[in-house]
PDB file of C-alpha atoms in Angstrom:
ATOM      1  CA  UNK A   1    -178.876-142.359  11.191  1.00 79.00           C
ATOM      2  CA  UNK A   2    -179.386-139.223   9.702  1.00 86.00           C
ATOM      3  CA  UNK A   3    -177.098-136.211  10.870  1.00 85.00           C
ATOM      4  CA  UNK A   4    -179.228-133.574  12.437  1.00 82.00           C
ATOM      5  CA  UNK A   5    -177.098-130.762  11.084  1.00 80.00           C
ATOM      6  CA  UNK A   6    -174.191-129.857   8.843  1.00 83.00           C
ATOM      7  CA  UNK A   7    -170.846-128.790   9.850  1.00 82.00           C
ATOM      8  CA  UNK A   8    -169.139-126.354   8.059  1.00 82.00           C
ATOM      9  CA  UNK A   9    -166.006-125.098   9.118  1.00 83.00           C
ATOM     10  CA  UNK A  10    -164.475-121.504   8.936  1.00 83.00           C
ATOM     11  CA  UNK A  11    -160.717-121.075   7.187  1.00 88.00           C
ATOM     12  CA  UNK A  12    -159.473-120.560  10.428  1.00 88.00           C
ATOM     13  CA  UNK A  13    -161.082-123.869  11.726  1.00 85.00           C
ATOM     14  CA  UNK A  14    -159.496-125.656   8.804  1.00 89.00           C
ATOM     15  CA  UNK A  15    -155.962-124.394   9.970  1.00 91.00           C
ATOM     16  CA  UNK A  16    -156.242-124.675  13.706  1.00 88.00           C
ATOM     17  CA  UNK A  17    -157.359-128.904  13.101  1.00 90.00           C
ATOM     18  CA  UNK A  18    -154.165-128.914  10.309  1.00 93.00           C
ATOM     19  CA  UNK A  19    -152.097-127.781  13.350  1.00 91.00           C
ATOM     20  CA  UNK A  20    -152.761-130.564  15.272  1.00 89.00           C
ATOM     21  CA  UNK A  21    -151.440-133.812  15.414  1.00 89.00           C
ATOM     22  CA  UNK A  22    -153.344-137.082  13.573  1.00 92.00           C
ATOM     23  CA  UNK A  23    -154.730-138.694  16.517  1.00 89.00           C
ATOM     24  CA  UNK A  24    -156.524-135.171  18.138  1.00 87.00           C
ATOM     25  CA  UNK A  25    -158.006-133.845  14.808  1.00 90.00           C
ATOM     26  CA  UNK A  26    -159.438-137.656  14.095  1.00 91.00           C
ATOM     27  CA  UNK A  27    -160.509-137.700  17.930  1.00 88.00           C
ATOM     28  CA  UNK A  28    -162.251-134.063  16.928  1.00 88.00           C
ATOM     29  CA  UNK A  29    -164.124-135.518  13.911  1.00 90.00           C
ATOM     30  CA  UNK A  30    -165.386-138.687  15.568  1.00 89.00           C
ATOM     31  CA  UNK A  31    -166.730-136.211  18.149  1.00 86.00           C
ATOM     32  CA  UNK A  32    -168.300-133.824  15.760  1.00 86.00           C
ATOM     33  CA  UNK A  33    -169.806-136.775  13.748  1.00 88.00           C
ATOM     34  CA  UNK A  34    -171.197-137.761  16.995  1.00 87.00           C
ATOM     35  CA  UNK A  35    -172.641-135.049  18.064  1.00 83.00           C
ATOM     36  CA  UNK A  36    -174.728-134.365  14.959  1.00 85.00           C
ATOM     37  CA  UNK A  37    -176.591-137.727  15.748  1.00 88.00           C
ATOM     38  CA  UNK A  38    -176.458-137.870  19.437  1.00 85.00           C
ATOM     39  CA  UNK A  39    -177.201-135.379  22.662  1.00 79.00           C
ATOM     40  CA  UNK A  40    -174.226-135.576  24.388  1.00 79.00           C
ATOM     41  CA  UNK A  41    -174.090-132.559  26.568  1.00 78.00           C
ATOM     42  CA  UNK A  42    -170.381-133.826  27.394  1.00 79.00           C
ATOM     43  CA  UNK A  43    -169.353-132.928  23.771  1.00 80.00           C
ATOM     44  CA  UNK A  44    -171.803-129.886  22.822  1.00 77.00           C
ATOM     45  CA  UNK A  45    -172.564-127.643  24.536  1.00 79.00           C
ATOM     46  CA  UNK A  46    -175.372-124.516  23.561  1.00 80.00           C
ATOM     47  CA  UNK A  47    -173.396-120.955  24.955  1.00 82.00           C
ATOM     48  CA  UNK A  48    -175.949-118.987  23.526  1.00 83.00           C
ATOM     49  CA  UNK A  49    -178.415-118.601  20.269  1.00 82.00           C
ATOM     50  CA  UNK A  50    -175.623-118.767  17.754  1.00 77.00           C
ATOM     51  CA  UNK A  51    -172.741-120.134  19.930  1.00 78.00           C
ATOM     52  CA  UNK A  52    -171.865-123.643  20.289  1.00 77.00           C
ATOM     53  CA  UNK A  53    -169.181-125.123  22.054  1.00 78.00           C
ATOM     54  CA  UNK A  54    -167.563-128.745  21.337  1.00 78.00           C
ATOM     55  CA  UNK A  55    -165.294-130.351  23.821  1.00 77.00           C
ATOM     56  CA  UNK A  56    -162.714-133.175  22.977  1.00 78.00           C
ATOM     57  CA  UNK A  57    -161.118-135.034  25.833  1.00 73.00           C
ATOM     58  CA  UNK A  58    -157.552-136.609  24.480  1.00 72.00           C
ATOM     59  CA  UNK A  59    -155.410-138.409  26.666  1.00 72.00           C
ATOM     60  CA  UNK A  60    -156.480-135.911  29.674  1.00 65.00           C
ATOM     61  CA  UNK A  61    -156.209-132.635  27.541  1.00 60.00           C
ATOM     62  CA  UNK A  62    -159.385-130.660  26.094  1.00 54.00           C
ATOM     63  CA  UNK A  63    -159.818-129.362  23.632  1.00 57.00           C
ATOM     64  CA  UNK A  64    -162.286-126.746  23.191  1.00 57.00           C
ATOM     65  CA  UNK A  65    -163.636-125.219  20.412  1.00 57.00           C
ATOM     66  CA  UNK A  66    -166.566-122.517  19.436  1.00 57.00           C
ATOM     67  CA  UNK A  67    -168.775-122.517  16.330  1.00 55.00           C
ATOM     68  CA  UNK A  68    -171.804-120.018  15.147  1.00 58.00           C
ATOM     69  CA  UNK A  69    -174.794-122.352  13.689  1.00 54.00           C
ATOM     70  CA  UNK A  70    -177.101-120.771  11.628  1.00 49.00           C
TER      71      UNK A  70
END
């Protein structure tokens, strides 16, 4: 299926997924890949015009994380 959108991440993105362990940041990835095929208003969420907001549930924590789409 084709991806509705691409993800590009910010510098400070790229560091805050480094920071985390192997098994969240792959957990993260699945979820965006997911989310730029599928509606899941569990794992995307529209704040506003520009601001997105992804949520990753991990072995009962979240993970939350804001992005500007263009």
């Amino acid at each position: 299926m084709k991806p509705k959108y691409k993800i590009e991440f910010l510098d400070e993105a790229v560091e805050f997924l480094n920071e985390l362990n192997d098994k969240v940041r792959e957990k993260i990835y699945y979820n965006l890949k997911k989310s730029q095929i599928s509606n899941d208003k569990t794992l995307f969420k529209k704040l506003n015009d520009e601001i997105w907001e992804y949520r990753t549930l991990y072995k009962r924590t979240v993970t939350i994380q804001r992005t500007k789409i263009h």
